[in-house]
């Protein structure tokens, strides 16, 4: 299928003004209830919980699992900050602690509704499941995370004796209380590492040795499941002296999908950026950011080589249909006020690329300026095709020039 050939043509919407440090998304995000189940499998203490998607299921879960208990009813969306979030219906808070007999009512007010948090953007995310958890009495809330760190080129455990609120706020309020323990990925976590983390958490009542074991289990989960991030906020102490994971945010390396099939089966596309889902269908890599310039850039040479071979064999490169799809996705975002195409024509020649862009620009009625920077084989022919197309395409000499022209173009729209 020709369509699949451009599977590495990446379209990105990059924020040009301001910060550039948006990380490329290469991680699967799973729901809290799924993360909790996984943690349970690794021997980490988690509250007893049941995920439900209807009020009837709430009733059943209460009868069978939580008779006469206080419950935490937690909206399941793939974003944090739920506790302090607000539903578009007006209901305050995506996490509620209630008596069992009130659970149905509150779950009914969450299911199918849109929750807006600090992390969802103003459009919010729809709650299609709620997680019912036993209410454990938390005597102390702390922060725990494992992430991949560039500086130490390996896993880094971050802990703070204060928790419950976002790490950004914790870092601002208690900068000296945040401790970082890099782990040697080859050696694995040592007792000493784990002890340092527990010292940083500074539990008041939890058994120290048992806490060290919990930290080691968390690291094992991180490593064995190919996590890119594991954040438990709060990790808490219960009145019966245990460390318990009262929240779960787990991300996994997309490149490990082949060996983490069970985990990757948990993907919930309804919670993902619809532009990313559309791009994935067209075999494009799309990264939705929040800037104004849509960028289309090419990646894998192999895809282009295949294209070239088709050309060699007399096929026509009208199969830039993927570019049409890419343009459509880019322009479906109203924030995009200009498009920057930056393609290096190596095996795939610039004239072929230029024809594809012109063709795509004709198919999609482009309402925003398009800046094209081509470099590589047959670049002069490519530029001529762009120029002679009569299309409002702005050509650029190099990447600097292209970025400058794109920024200028968007300011004039
Ligand atoms: P987030 O706001 O999306 O991070 O959601 P959390 O899962 O962290 O829940 C928000 C807050 O609810 C937590 O910070 C806790 O203070 C509280 N909470 C969650 N589970 C329990 C529980 O079992 N018992 C008690 N007492 N509080 C809980
Ligand atoms: Mn939390």
Short mmCIF file of C-alpha atoms and ligand atoms in Angstrom, two decimals:
data_model
loop_
_atom_site.label_atom_id
_atom_site.label_comp_id
_atom_site.label_asym_id
_atom_site.label_seq_id
_atom_site.Cartn_x
_atom_site.Cartn_y
_atom_site.Cartn_z
CA UNK A 1 0.00 0.00 0.00
CA UNK A 2 1.39 3.29 -1.09
CA UNK A 3 -0.27 4.94 1.88
CA UNK A 4 1.92 3.10 4.29
CA UNK A 5 5.09 4.20 2.59
CA UNK A 6 5.18 7.53 4.23
CA UNK A 7 4.82 6.12 7.65
CA UNK A 8 7.67 8.15 8.93
CA UNK A 9 6.61 11.45 7.54
CA UNK A 10 6.20 13.25 10.75
CA UNK A 11 3.93 16.17 11.16
CA UNK A 12 4.44 18.28 14.16
CA UNK A 13 2.95 21.41 15.48
CA UNK A 14 5.75 23.11 17.26
CA UNK A 15 5.59 26.04 19.50
CA UNK A 16 7.99 28.43 17.90
CA UNK A 17 7.84 31.42 20.13
CA UNK A 18 8.60 30.70 23.74
CA UNK A 19 9.81 27.36 24.96
CA UNK A 20 10.90 24.61 22.66
CA UNK A 21 11.57 21.98 25.24
CA UNK A 22 8.37 20.03 24.68
CA UNK A 23 9.42 16.39 24.89
CA UNK A 24 8.55 14.13 22.07
CA UNK A 25 5.72 11.87 23.14
CA UNK A 26 6.86 8.30 23.15
CA UNK A 27 4.91 6.96 25.96
CA UNK A 28 1.71 5.13 26.58
CA UNK A 29 -0.41 6.58 29.31
CA UNK A 30 -2.72 4.27 31.27
CA UNK A 31 -5.53 4.93 33.71
CA UNK A 32 -5.01 5.00 37.44
CA UNK A 33 -7.05 1.83 38.01
CA UNK A 34 -4.90 -0.01 35.48
CA UNK A 35 -1.73 1.32 37.07
CA UNK A 36 -2.96 0.25 40.49
CA UNK A 37 -3.65 -3.26 39.25
CA UNK A 38 -0.17 -3.47 37.75
CA UNK A 39 1.39 -2.21 40.98
CA UNK A 40 -0.54 -4.85 42.89
CA UNK A 41 0.99 -7.52 40.65
CA UNK A 42 4.44 -6.26 41.59
CA UNK A 43 3.69 -6.49 45.29
CA UNK A 44 3.17 -2.79 45.88
CA UNK A 45 0.55 -1.84 48.46
CA UNK A 46 -2.51 -0.32 46.81
CA UNK A 47 -6.00 0.32 48.15
CA UNK A 48 -8.63 -2.22 47.19
CA UNK A 49 -10.47 -0.83 44.16
CA UNK A 50 -12.97 -1.56 41.40
CA UNK A 51 -13.33 0.36 38.11
CA UNK A 52 -16.88 0.82 36.87
CA UNK A 53 -18.55 2.47 33.91
CA UNK A 54 -22.19 2.68 34.97
CA UNK A 55 -24.29 3.41 38.04
CA UNK A 56 -25.53 -0.20 38.03
CA UNK A 57 -21.95 -1.37 38.28
CA UNK A 58 -21.39 0.98 41.20
CA UNK A 59 -24.34 -0.61 43.02
CA UNK A 60 -23.00 -4.11 42.38
CA UNK A 61 -19.46 -3.19 43.42
CA UNK A 62 -20.69 -1.74 46.69
CA UNK A 63 -22.72 -4.84 47.51
CA UNK A 64 -19.96 -7.26 46.66
CA UNK A 65 -16.79 -5.38 47.57
CA UNK A 66 -17.38 -2.44 49.86
CA UNK A 67 -20.39 -2.93 52.10
CA UNK A 68 -20.71 -0.11 54.64
CA UNK A 69 -17.39 1.45 53.85
CA UNK A 70 -16.30 4.94 53.12
CA UNK A 71 -15.17 5.18 49.54
CA UNK A 72 -13.00 7.33 47.35
CA UNK A 73 -14.73 7.87 44.02
CA UNK A 74 -12.13 8.81 41.42
CA UNK A 75 -12.74 10.01 37.87
CA UNK A 76 -10.58 8.13 35.42
CA UNK A 77 -9.08 10.42 32.82
CA UNK A 78 -5.60 10.40 31.35
CA UNK A 79 -4.57 13.60 33.08
CA UNK A 80 -3.61 14.63 36.56
CA UNK A 81 -4.91 17.30 38.87
CA UNK A 82 -8.30 15.60 39.16
CA UNK A 83 -8.74 16.35 42.84
CA UNK A 84 -8.72 20.08 42.14
CA UNK A 85 -10.46 19.80 38.78
CA UNK A 86 -13.97 20.92 37.92
CA UNK A 87 -16.64 19.36 35.74
CA UNK A 88 -18.18 21.44 32.98
CA UNK A 89 -21.49 20.52 34.64
CA UNK A 90 -20.39 22.59 37.60
CA UNK A 91 -19.47 19.74 39.96
CA UNK A 92 -16.30 20.61 41.84
CA UNK A 93 -13.55 17.98 42.12
CA UNK A 94 -12.84 14.79 40.19
CA UNK A 95 -12.08 12.86 43.39
CA UNK A 96 -14.69 12.58 46.15
CA UNK A 97 -14.64 10.79 49.48
CA UNK A 98 -18.14 9.59 50.35
CA UNK A 99 -20.15 7.05 52.34
CA UNK A 100 -20.98 3.89 50.40
CA UNK A 101 -24.64 4.90 50.05
CA UNK A 102 -23.66 8.18 48.35
CA UNK A 103 -21.28 6.56 45.87
CA UNK A 104 -23.93 5.88 43.24
CA UNK A 105 -25.06 9.47 43.18
CA UNK A 106 -21.62 11.00 42.91
CA UNK A 107 -20.44 8.42 40.34
CA UNK A 108 -23.56 9.20 38.31
CA UNK A 109 -22.59 12.86 38.29
CA UNK A 110 -19.10 12.00 37.01
CA UNK A 111 -19.79 9.34 34.39
CA UNK A 112 -20.17 10.74 30.89
CA UNK A 113 -19.26 14.23 32.09
CA UNK A 114 -16.28 16.36 31.14
CA UNK A 115 -13.64 17.06 33.72
CA UNK A 116 -11.33 20.04 33.31
CA UNK A 117 -8.05 20.05 35.23
CA UNK A 118 -4.80 21.95 35.11
CA UNK A 119 -3.51 19.29 32.73
CA UNK A 120 -6.44 18.68 30.37
CA UNK A 121 -6.62 22.04 28.65
CA UNK A 122 -9.87 24.03 28.72
CA UNK A 123 -11.72 21.40 26.66
CA UNK A 124 -11.33 18.83 29.44
CA UNK A 125 -11.63 15.07 29.16
CA UNK A 126 -14.68 12.84 29.31
CA UNK A 127 -14.95 10.49 32.27
CA UNK A 128 -16.08 7.11 31.02
CA UNK A 129 -14.96 5.15 34.07
CA UNK A 130 -14.77 5.86 37.76
CA UNK A 131 -12.53 4.01 40.14
CA UNK A 132 -14.07 3.09 43.47
CA UNK A 133 -11.45 2.63 46.18
CA UNK A 134 -11.64 1.76 49.79
CA UNK A 135 -10.91 4.88 51.77
CA UNK A 136 -7.72 4.23 53.60
CA UNK A 137 -7.00 6.55 56.47
CA UNK A 138 -3.94 8.43 55.34
CA UNK A 139 -1.88 9.80 58.18
CA UNK A 140 0.73 11.35 55.93
CA UNK A 141 0.95 12.14 52.21
CA UNK A 142 4.28 12.11 50.39
CA UNK A 143 5.52 12.31 46.81
CA UNK A 144 7.31 9.58 44.86
CA UNK A 145 8.34 9.37 41.22
CA UNK A 146 10.74 7.58 38.95
CA UNK A 147 11.66 9.15 35.66
CA UNK A 148 14.36 8.91 33.04
CA UNK A 149 17.00 11.55 33.54
CA UNK A 150 19.16 12.99 30.81
CA UNK A 151 21.96 14.15 33.09
CA UNK A 152 22.55 10.79 34.73
CA UNK A 153 21.40 8.93 31.60
CA UNK A 154 19.27 6.56 33.59
CA UNK A 155 16.38 6.18 36.01
CA UNK A 156 16.09 8.82 38.68
CA UNK A 157 13.96 8.47 41.80
CA UNK A 158 12.45 11.69 43.10
CA UNK A 159 10.93 11.81 46.55
CA UNK A 160 9.50 14.46 48.80
CA UNK A 161 8.26 14.20 52.37
CA UNK A 162 5.39 16.49 51.41
CA UNK A 163 2.92 15.29 48.80
CA UNK A 164 -0.58 15.37 47.42
CA UNK A 165 -0.14 18.58 45.46
CA UNK A 166 1.59 18.81 42.09
CA UNK A 167 5.36 18.41 41.91
CA UNK A 168 5.60 21.86 40.33
CA UNK A 169 4.03 23.37 43.44
CA UNK A 170 6.07 21.15 45.75
CA UNK A 171 9.27 22.21 44.01
CA UNK A 172 8.35 25.82 44.51
CA UNK A 173 7.21 25.48 48.11
CA UNK A 174 9.67 22.93 49.46
CA UNK A 175 12.72 22.95 47.15
CA UNK A 176 14.98 21.59 49.89
CA UNK A 177 12.71 18.70 50.70
CA UNK A 178 12.92 17.18 47.24
CA UNK A 179 15.57 14.50 46.99
CA UNK A 180 16.86 12.79 43.88
CA UNK A 181 18.47 9.38 43.80
CA UNK A 182 19.93 8.24 40.47
CA UNK A 183 19.88 4.48 39.94
CA UNK A 184 22.59 2.64 38.05
CA UNK A 185 20.51 0.88 35.43
CA UNK A 186 23.05 -1.95 35.12
CA UNK A 187 23.38 -2.61 38.82
CA UNK A 188 19.75 -2.05 39.61
CA UNK A 189 18.50 -0.52 42.83
CA UNK A 190 20.64 -1.20 45.89
CA UNK A 191 19.48 -1.32 49.51
CA UNK A 192 21.45 1.86 49.99
CA UNK A 193 19.60 3.65 47.17
CA UNK A 194 16.25 2.55 48.52
CA UNK A 195 17.20 3.61 52.04
CA UNK A 196 18.10 7.09 50.74
CA UNK A 197 14.70 7.36 49.11
CA UNK A 198 12.94 6.31 52.31
CA UNK A 199 14.96 8.86 54.22
CA UNK A 200 13.74 11.49 51.77
CA UNK A 201 10.13 10.37 52.18
CA UNK A 202 10.66 10.49 55.94
CA UNK A 203 7.68 8.32 56.87
CA UNK A 204 6.40 8.98 60.35
CA UNK A 205 4.83 5.67 61.21
CA UNK A 206 5.57 3.23 58.37
CA UNK A 207 8.08 0.48 59.02
CA UNK A 208 11.41 1.50 57.54
CA UNK A 209 12.49 -1.88 56.23
CA UNK A 210 9.08 -2.58 54.70
CA UNK A 211 9.19 0.85 53.05
CA UNK A 212 12.59 0.06 51.55
CA UNK A 213 11.12 -3.12 50.09
CA UNK A 214 8.22 -1.11 48.61
CA UNK A 215 10.64 1.31 46.94
CA UNK A 216 12.57 -1.61 45.46
CA UNK A 217 9.37 -3.12 44.13
CA UNK A 218 8.40 0.20 42.56
CA UNK A 219 11.77 0.32 40.82
CA UNK A 220 11.34 -3.25 39.61
CA UNK A 221 7.98 -2.38 38.14
CA UNK A 222 9.49 0.66 36.42
CA UNK A 223 12.30 -1.36 34.86
CA UNK A 224 10.48 -4.56 34.00
CA UNK A 225 7.53 -2.77 32.45
CA UNK A 226 9.60 -0.32 30.38
CA UNK A 227 8.15 2.72 32.10
CA UNK A 228 9.26 6.18 31.11
CA UNK A 229 7.57 7.65 34.16
CA UNK A 230 5.98 6.41 37.35
CA UNK A 231 4.47 9.01 39.64
CA UNK A 232 2.67 8.27 42.88
CA UNK A 233 1.26 11.40 44.37
CA UNK A 234 0.44 10.83 47.08
CA UNK A 235 2.35 7.83 48.26
CA UNK A 236 0.91 7.71 51.75
CA UNK A 237 1.18 6.17 55.17
CA UNK A 238 -1.80 4.42 56.64
CA UNK A 239 -2.75 4.27 60.28
CA UNK A 240 -1.66 0.62 60.27
CA UNK A 241 1.91 1.69 59.51
CA UNK A 242 2.07 0.82 55.84
CA UNK A 243 3.29 2.71 52.84
CA UNK A 244 0.53 2.72 50.21
CA UNK A 245 0.21 4.04 46.66
CA UNK A 246 -2.93 6.22 46.75
CA UNK A 247 -2.58 7.40 43.14
CA UNK A 248 -0.86 6.06 40.04
CA UNK A 249 0.45 7.75 36.96
CA UNK A 250 2.37 5.40 34.75
CA UNK A 251 3.81 5.97 31.29
CA UNK A 252 5.48 3.39 29.10
CA UNK A 253 8.01 3.58 26.31
CA UNK A 254 6.22 3.14 22.97
CA UNK A 255 9.34 1.48 21.61
CA UNK A 256 8.77 -1.37 24.06
CA UNK A 257 5.27 -2.08 22.79
CA UNK A 258 6.46 -5.30 21.18
CA UNK A 259 7.48 -6.82 24.49
CA UNK A 260 4.82 -5.27 26.71
CA UNK A 261 1.79 -6.50 24.80
CA UNK A 262 -0.43 -6.83 27.84
CA UNK A 263 0.26 -3.28 28.95
CA UNK A 264 -0.10 -1.80 25.48
CA UNK A 265 -3.47 -3.50 25.12
CA UNK A 266 -4.63 -0.99 27.75
CA UNK A 267 -4.32 1.97 25.37
CA UNK A 268 -7.43 4.15 25.53
CA UNK A 269 -7.60 6.19 22.30
CA UNK A 270 -10.74 8.00 23.49
CA UNK A 271 -8.53 9.89 25.93
CA UNK A 272 -5.82 10.76 23.42
CA UNK A 273 -5.46 13.86 21.28
CA UNK A 274 -7.88 13.23 18.36
CA UNK A 275 -5.29 14.67 15.97
CA UNK A 276 -2.79 12.06 17.11
CA UNK A 277 -5.33 9.31 16.63
CA UNK A 278 -6.16 10.55 13.08
CA UNK A 279 -2.47 10.74 12.23
CA UNK A 280 -1.80 7.24 13.52
CA UNK A 281 -4.56 5.98 11.21
CA UNK A 282 -2.78 7.61 8.25
CA UNK A 283 0.51 6.09 9.43
CA UNK A 284 1.89 9.51 10.27
CA UNK A 285 3.63 10.43 13.45
CA UNK A 286 1.91 13.43 14.89
CA UNK A 287 2.85 15.33 17.95
CA UNK A 288 0.30 17.84 19.09
CA UNK A 289 1.78 20.84 20.83
CA UNK A 290 0.31 24.22 21.47
CA UNK A 291 2.11 26.62 19.15
CA UNK A 292 0.98 28.37 15.99
CA UNK A 293 3.20 26.87 13.31
CA UNK A 294 2.41 23.45 11.98
CA UNK A 295 5.60 21.68 10.98
CA UNK A 296 5.86 18.88 8.52
CA UNK A 297 9.19 17.15 8.44
CA UNK A 298 10.43 13.88 7.06
CA UNK A 299 12.10 11.06 8.85
CA UNK A 300 12.90 7.56 7.67
CA UNK A 301 14.89 7.25 4.51
CA UNK A 302 13.49 3.82 3.95
CA UNK A 303 9.98 5.07 3.32
CA UNK A 304 11.35 7.53 0.82
CA UNK A 305 13.52 4.96 -0.87
CA UNK A 306 10.43 2.89 -1.43
CA UNK A 307 8.73 5.91 -2.95
CA UNK A 308 11.70 6.45 -5.19
CA UNK A 309 11.57 2.90 -6.40
CA UNK A 310 7.94 3.33 -7.33
CA UNK A 311 8.95 6.36 -9.34
CA UNK A 312 11.75 4.40 -10.97
CA UNK A 313 9.27 1.80 -12.02
CA UNK A 314 7.07 4.33 -13.72
CA UNK A 315 4.65 5.05 -10.89
CA UNK A 316 3.66 8.64 -10.29
CA UNK A 317 4.24 10.30 -6.95
CA UNK A 318 0.62 11.34 -6.61
CA UNK A 319 0.90 9.20 -3.54
CA UNK A 320 1.70 12.30 -1.65
CA UNK A 321 -1.82 11.65 -0.56
CA UNK A 322 -0.24 11.25 2.83
CA UNK A 323 0.91 14.82 2.58
CA UNK A 324 -2.70 15.76 1.87
CA UNK A 325 -3.66 13.90 5.03
CA UNK A 326 -0.87 15.60 6.93
CA UNK A 327 -1.97 19.04 5.74
CA UNK A 328 -5.53 18.23 6.74
CA UNK A 329 -4.49 17.23 10.22
CA UNK A 330 -2.24 20.23 10.63
CA UNK A 331 -4.91 22.66 9.51
CA UNK A 332 -7.64 21.02 11.57
CA UNK A 333 -6.03 22.74 14.53
CA UNK A 334 -7.32 26.34 14.47
CA UNK A 335 -4.30 27.44 16.39
CA UNK A 336 -2.10 26.69 13.39
CA UNK A 337 -1.54 30.03 11.64
CA UNK A 338 1.31 28.95 9.38
CA UNK A 339 2.85 25.72 8.16
CA UNK A 340 6.52 25.03 7.84
CA UNK A 341 7.58 22.17 5.64
CA UNK A 342 11.15 21.14 6.21
CA UNK A 343 12.23 18.21 4.12
CA UNK A 344 15.62 16.89 3.29
CA UNK A 345 15.54 15.24 -0.08
CA UNK A 346 18.07 12.47 0.04
CA UNK A 347 17.09 9.34 -1.74
CA UNK A 348 13.72 10.93 -2.35
CA UNK A 349 14.51 13.82 -4.66
CA UNK A 350 13.43 17.39 -3.99
CA UNK A 351 11.57 17.73 -7.28
CA UNK A 352 9.38 14.76 -6.36
CA UNK A 353 8.77 16.22 -2.93
CA UNK A 354 7.96 19.64 -4.39
CA UNK A 355 5.41 18.13 -6.78
CA UNK A 356 3.84 16.35 -3.86
CA UNK A 357 3.57 19.50 -1.82
CA UNK A 358 2.05 21.44 -4.72
CA UNK A 359 -0.39 18.62 -5.33
CA UNK A 360 -1.35 18.45 -1.67
CA UNK A 361 -1.73 22.20 -1.42
CA UNK A 362 -4.20 22.02 -4.32
CA UNK A 363 -6.20 19.24 -2.65
CA UNK A 364 -6.50 20.85 0.73
CA UNK A 365 -7.70 24.41 0.53
CA UNK A 366 -4.96 25.94 2.59
CA UNK A 367 -5.96 29.08 4.36
CA UNK A 368 -2.63 29.63 6.06
CA UNK A 369 0.76 30.49 4.54
CA UNK A 370 3.05 27.56 3.84
CA UNK A 371 6.81 27.98 4.06
CA UNK A 372 8.84 25.29 2.35
CA UNK A 373 12.47 24.56 2.96
CA UNK A 374 13.86 21.92 0.68
CA UNK A 375 17.42 20.73 0.63
CA UNK A 376 19.20 17.89 -1.06
CA UNK A 377 19.13 16.13 -4.40
CA UNK A 378 17.59 18.14 -7.27
CA UNK A 379 16.92 21.04 -4.96
CA UNK A 380 16.95 23.60 -7.79
CA UNK A 381 14.36 21.69 -9.77
CA UNK A 382 12.30 21.38 -6.62
CA UNK A 383 12.39 25.08 -5.93
CA UNK A 384 11.44 25.81 -9.52
CA UNK A 385 8.42 23.55 -9.27
CA UNK A 386 7.30 25.38 -6.14
CA UNK A 387 7.81 28.76 -7.76
CA UNK A 388 6.09 27.89 -11.03
CA UNK A 389 3.14 26.25 -9.31
CA UNK A 390 1.44 29.59 -8.89
CA UNK A 391 0.57 28.49 -5.36
CA UNK A 392 1.15 30.81 -2.45
CA UNK A 393 4.09 28.83 -1.19
CA UNK A 394 6.94 30.68 0.43
CA UNK A 395 10.30 29.12 -0.28
CA UNK A 396 13.17 29.32 2.14
CA UNK A 397 16.90 28.91 1.77
CA UNK A 398 17.78 27.19 5.01
CA UNK A 399 16.19 26.29 8.30
CA UNK A 400 16.91 29.64 9.90
CA UNK A 401 15.41 31.46 6.96
CA UNK A 402 12.40 29.11 7.03
CA UNK A 403 11.71 29.64 10.71
CA UNK A 404 12.06 33.38 10.28
CA UNK A 405 9.67 33.42 7.32
CA UNK A 406 7.17 31.20 9.12
CA UNK A 407 7.12 33.44 12.15
CA UNK A 408 6.80 36.52 9.93
CA UNK A 409 4.03 34.88 7.89
CA UNK A 410 1.96 33.98 10.91
CA UNK A 411 2.24 37.49 12.26
CA UNK A 412 0.80 38.86 9.04
CA UNK A 413 -2.26 36.59 9.14
P1 LIG B 1 -5.05 13.75 41.36
O1 LIG B 1 -5.59 15.02 41.91
O2 LIG B 1 -5.48 13.53 39.93
O3 LIG B 1 -3.59 13.60 41.51
O4 LIG B 1 -5.79 12.58 42.19
P2 LIG B 1 -5.34 11.78 43.50
O5 LIG B 1 -5.49 10.34 43.22
O6 LIG B 1 -4.01 12.22 43.98
O7 LIG B 1 -6.45 12.19 44.57
C1 LIG B 1 -6.55 13.52 45.09
C2 LIG B 1 -6.43 13.52 46.59
O8 LIG B 1 -7.44 12.73 47.19
C3 LIG B 1 -5.14 12.94 47.13
O9 LIG B 1 -4.06 13.84 47.10
C4 LIG B 1 -5.53 12.56 48.56
O10 LIG B 1 -5.39 13.67 49.40
C5 LIG B 1 -7.00 12.22 48.42
N1 LIG B 1 -7.18 10.75 48.50
C6 LIG B 1 -7.08 9.87 47.47
N2 LIG B 1 -7.28 8.60 47.92
C7 LIG B 1 -7.49 8.70 49.26
C8 LIG B 1 -7.77 7.76 50.32
O11 LIG B 1 -7.86 6.55 50.12
N3 LIG B 1 -7.95 8.26 51.57
C9 LIG B 1 -7.87 9.59 51.82
N4 LIG B 1 -8.03 10.00 53.06
N5 LIG B 1 -7.60 10.48 50.89
C10 LIG B 1 -7.44 10.06 49.61
MN1 LIG B 2 -2.37 12.63 42.74
#
